[in-house]
Tab-separated table of C-alpha atoms and ligand atoms in Angstrom:
chain	number	residue	atom	x	y	z
A	18	MET	CA	201.401	40.326	89.836
A	19	LYS	CA	199.980	41.397	86.514
A	20	ASN	CA	196.870	40.236	84.634
A	21	ILE	CA	196.417	39.857	80.904
A	22	VAL	CA	193.896	39.193	78.112
A	23	LEU	CA	195.423	37.167	75.266
A	24	TYR	CA	193.588	36.797	71.982
A	25	LYS	CA	193.767	35.238	68.531
A	26	SER	CA	191.480	36.999	66.083
A	27	LYS	CA	191.322	36.707	62.293
A	28	TYR	CA	188.650	39.272	61.437
A	29	GLY	CA	188.374	41.376	64.575
A	30	ASN	CA	185.402	39.988	66.544
A	31	THR	CA	187.482	38.334	69.271
A	32	LEU	CA	189.816	41.342	69.320
A	33	GLN	CA	186.845	43.630	69.998
A	34	TYR	CA	185.731	41.501	72.978
A	35	ALA	CA	189.306	41.148	74.268
A	36	THR	CA	189.711	44.936	74.102
A	37	TRP	CA	186.465	45.610	75.991
A	38	ILE	CA	187.331	42.989	78.638
A	39	SER	CA	190.859	44.367	79.146
A	40	GLU	CA	189.491	47.912	79.473
A	41	GLU	CA	186.753	46.883	81.912
A	42	LEU	CA	189.157	44.910	84.127
A	43	ASN	CA	192.161	47.165	83.558
A	44	TYR	CA	194.176	44.204	82.249
A	45	GLU	CA	197.009	44.189	79.742
A	46	LEU	CA	195.956	43.164	76.208
A	47	ARG	CA	198.149	41.162	73.836
A	48	ASP	CA	197.957	39.067	70.660
A	49	LEU	CA	198.916	35.483	71.587
A	50	LYS	CA	201.643	35.568	68.943
A	51	ASP	CA	203.486	38.246	70.957
A	52	PHE	CA	203.322	36.316	74.237
A	53	LYS	CA	206.052	33.880	75.279
A	54	LYS	CA	205.478	30.812	77.420
A	55	ARG	CA	208.187	31.924	79.851
A	56	GLU	CA	206.093	35.026	80.668
A	57	ILE	CA	203.274	32.986	82.241
A	58	LYS	CA	204.870	33.165	85.690
A	59	ASN	CA	204.567	36.984	85.651
A	60	TYR	CA	200.761	36.874	85.480
A	61	GLN	CA	198.143	36.062	88.068
A	62	THR	CA	194.943	35.980	86.001
A	63	ILE	CA	195.066	35.035	82.345
A	64	ILE	CA	192.128	35.274	79.952
A	65	PHE	CA	192.365	33.770	76.471
A	66	GLY	CA	189.860	34.216	73.641
A	67	SER	CA	189.787	33.113	70.006
A	68	GLY	CA	187.509	32.681	67.001
A	69	VAL	CA	186.043	29.321	65.959
A	70	TYR	CA	186.902	27.953	62.519
A	71	MET	CA	185.435	24.668	61.258
A	72	GLY	CA	184.506	23.850	64.830
A	73	LYS	CA	187.970	24.477	66.272
A	74	MET	CA	189.014	27.407	68.432
A	75	ASN	CA	192.043	29.128	66.953
A	76	GLN	CA	195.278	28.188	68.846
A	77	ILE	CA	193.398	26.339	71.589
A	78	LYS	CA	195.673	23.272	71.480
A	79	LYS	CA	198.757	25.367	72.202
A	80	VAL	CA	197.011	27.289	74.988
A	81	LEU	CA	195.701	24.139	76.690
A	82	LYS	CA	199.195	22.658	76.572
A	83	TRP	CA	200.747	25.790	78.081
A	84	PHE	CA	198.161	25.954	80.851
A	85	ASP	CA	197.758	22.303	81.742
A	86	ASP	CA	198.535	23.010	85.414
A	87	GLN	CA	197.121	26.532	85.781
A	88	PRO	CA	193.417	27.288	85.351
A	89	ILE	CA	192.631	30.199	83.051
A	90	ILE	CA	189.514	31.891	81.715
A	91	ILE	CA	188.756	30.998	78.106
A	92	PHE	CA	186.210	32.511	75.754
A	93	ALA	CA	185.205	31.333	72.302
A	94	CYS	CA	183.797	33.721	69.713
A	95	ALA	CA	181.891	32.001	66.893
A	96	GLY	CA	179.288	32.710	64.260
A	97	HIS	CA	176.019	32.133	66.092
A	98	LEU	CA	174.204	34.233	68.625
A	99	ASN	CA	173.727	31.993	71.639
A	100	VAL	CA	172.612	28.591	70.393
A	101	GLU	CA	172.999	26.144	73.277
A	102	LYS	CA	173.619	23.124	71.052
A	103	ASP	CA	176.319	24.974	69.085
A	104	ILE	CA	178.011	26.088	72.301
A	105	GLU	CA	177.995	22.473	73.523
A	106	ASP	CA	179.559	21.428	70.189
A	107	ILE	CA	182.344	23.982	70.617
A	108	LYS	CA	183.030	22.689	74.123
A	109	ASN	CA	183.034	19.041	73.021
A	110	GLN	CA	185.209	19.644	69.959
A	111	ASN	CA	187.856	21.658	71.768
A	112	PHE	CA	188.085	20.394	75.342
A	113	THR	CA	188.047	17.202	77.336
A	114	LYS	CA	185.641	16.989	80.282
A	115	GLU	CA	188.625	17.409	82.611
A	116	GLN	CA	189.792	20.568	80.805
A	117	LEU	CA	186.290	22.050	80.995
A	118	ALA	CA	186.135	21.358	84.712
A	119	PHE	CA	189.630	22.810	85.262
A	120	HIS	CA	189.364	26.031	83.213
A	121	HIS	CA	186.483	28.528	83.044
A	122	PHE	CA	184.720	28.645	79.686
A	123	PHE	CA	182.515	31.417	78.253
A	124	TYR	CA	180.870	31.939	74.872
A	125	LEU	CA	180.673	35.384	73.274
A	126	PRO	CA	178.668	35.727	70.030
A	127	GLY	CA	180.561	36.964	67.001
A	128	GLY	CA	178.828	36.635	63.645
A	129	VAL	CA	179.801	35.672	60.123
A	130	ASP	CA	180.845	37.976	57.350
A	131	PHE	CA	182.289	36.044	54.441
A	132	SER	CA	183.004	39.267	52.552
A	133	LYS	CA	185.929	39.808	54.956
A	134	LEU	CA	187.652	36.643	53.747
A	135	ARG	CA	190.876	36.930	51.802
A	136	GLY	CA	193.296	34.588	50.007
A	137	PHE	CA	193.135	30.832	50.470
A	138	MET	CA	190.190	30.948	52.895
A	139	LYS	CA	188.125	32.996	50.417
A	140	SER	CA	188.801	30.546	47.553
A	141	MET	CA	188.001	27.593	49.797
A	142	VAL	CA	184.709	29.056	51.035
A	143	ASN	CA	183.640	30.088	47.518
A	144	PHE	CA	184.371	26.554	46.339
A	145	PHE	CA	182.189	25.017	49.074
A	146	ILE	CA	179.391	27.546	48.523
A	147	LYS	CA	179.233	26.570	44.847
A	148	LEU	CA	179.080	22.889	45.790
A	149	ILE	CA	176.239	23.509	48.252
A	150	GLU	CA	174.340	25.675	45.761
A	151	LYS	CA	174.417	22.834	43.236
A	152	LYS	CA	173.024	20.267	45.716
A	153	LYS	CA	169.325	19.404	45.345
A	154	ASP	CA	168.681	18.192	48.911
A	155	LYS	CA	170.452	20.643	51.176
A	156	THR	CA	170.838	19.827	54.890
A	157	PRO	CA	169.722	22.435	57.486
A	158	ASP	CA	173.424	23.218	58.185
A	159	GLU	CA	174.082	23.796	54.482
A	160	MET	CA	171.028	26.053	54.228
A	161	ALA	CA	172.330	28.039	57.222
A	162	ILE	CA	175.762	28.415	55.573
A	163	LEU	CA	174.164	29.709	52.370
A	164	GLU	CA	171.984	32.090	54.378
A	165	GLY	CA	175.059	33.423	56.224
A	166	TYR	CA	176.902	33.805	52.927
A	167	LYS	CA	174.144	36.002	51.524
A	168	HIS	CA	173.351	37.901	54.728
A	169	PRO	CA	176.355	38.693	56.952
A	170	THR	CA	175.677	38.749	60.702
A	171	ASN	CA	177.332	40.678	63.491
A	172	TYR	CA	176.226	40.030	67.081
A	173	VAL	CA	179.269	41.590	68.759
A	174	ASP	CA	178.036	43.689	71.688
A	175	ILE	CA	179.700	44.920	74.879
A	176	LEU	CA	176.711	43.566	76.842
A	177	TYR	CA	177.959	40.011	76.330
A	178	ILE	CA	181.172	40.521	78.329
A	179	GLU	CA	179.209	41.092	81.534
A	180	GLU	CA	179.085	37.474	82.727
A	181	LEU	CA	182.806	36.912	82.194
A	182	VAL	CA	183.799	40.247	83.742
A	183	ASN	CA	181.564	39.672	86.781
A	184	PHE	CA	183.058	36.213	87.212
A	185	VAL	CA	186.601	37.651	87.280
A	186	LYS	CA	185.620	40.494	89.605
A	187	ALA	CA	183.911	38.082	92.019
A	188	ARG	CA	187.119	36.010	92.247
A	189	ARG	CA	188.985	39.110	93.422
A	190	GLN	CA	186.747	39.468	96.501
A	191	PRO	CA	188.162	37.863	99.634
A	192	SER	CA	185.965	34.898	100.582
A	193	LEU	CA	183.550	35.649	103.392
B	1041	LIG	C1	185.912	30.016	57.100
B	1041	LIG	C2	185.128	30.223	58.350
B	1041	LIG	C3	184.767	29.128	59.126
B	1041	LIG	C4	183.985	29.303	60.280
B	1041	LIG	N1	183.629	28.221	61.010
B	1041	LIG	C5	182.766	28.371	62.051
B	1041	LIG	C6	182.286	27.248	62.778
B	1041	LIG	O1	182.664	26.094	62.531
B	1041	LIG	N2	181.389	27.466	63.776
B	1041	LIG	C7	180.942	28.733	64.095
B	1041	LIG	O2	180.093	28.874	64.957
B	1041	LIG	N3	181.436	29.820	63.465
B	1041	LIG	C8	182.319	29.674	62.443
B	1041	LIG	N4	182.794	30.762	61.779
B	1041	LIG	C9	182.466	32.108	62.272
B	1041	LIG	C10	183.603	32.686	63.135
B	1041	LIG	O3	183.841	31.863	64.247
B	1041	LIG	C11	183.201	34.096	63.617
B	1041	LIG	O4	183.158	34.949	62.500
B	1041	LIG	C12	184.140	34.634	64.688
B	1041	LIG	O5	183.512	35.766	65.252
B	1041	LIG	C13	185.483	35.006	64.142
B	1041	LIG	O6	186.266	35.574	65.166
B	1041	LIG	P1	187.574	36.408	64.817
B	1041	LIG	O7	187.136	37.469	63.833
B	1041	LIG	O8	188.007	37.030	66.077
B	1041	LIG	O9	188.592	35.444	64.280
B	1041	LIG	C14	183.581	30.619	60.657
B	1041	LIG	C15	183.978	31.707	59.890
B	1041	LIG	C16	184.737	31.525	58.750
B	1041	LIG	C17	185.132	32.732	57.960
């Protein structure tokens, strides 16, 4: 049986982690868009990772539907470093309690670089930034968005794959 890392990445952060994970575990690597549901049966271990946009993991609905009877390893890659509350929010906004107990979830820090935005997303973000800038009483979240807009962050580091990779490697060991 084969093993695979599937990913959905808009600006490359998730792709970087997926690449490192596939190299470390010697797994196949593929964009989710090039993977067909009928191929699932050919794979033993499946890892899926995607970026978080407006609280939602990219393509997570489709993936959870495909794997409703087979546990997989899922990682989210969002804008913050390792903020526990934000990680809890990602879990709560994307999974039910049952799904979280069934699959294996990890968080890998990405970062935010609005200068990479193109097209519709760029216009939308610029529109919201202008609205926030005009506001007199800005909320802490709005202040953080403005801060990120002015100062891009990038926390992507190979060190962060360790926990996930060790988890997968430990599952390969025969139980004692
Ligand atoms: C328009 C936009 C919306 C975003 N929304 C969120 C969000 O709700 N929460 C968060 O933590 N990060 C958010 N981010 C940051 C991304 O999740 C982060 O850049 C991630 O690493 C992107 O992964 P990717 O490049 O693989 O798609 C957002 C980024 C953009 C550009």
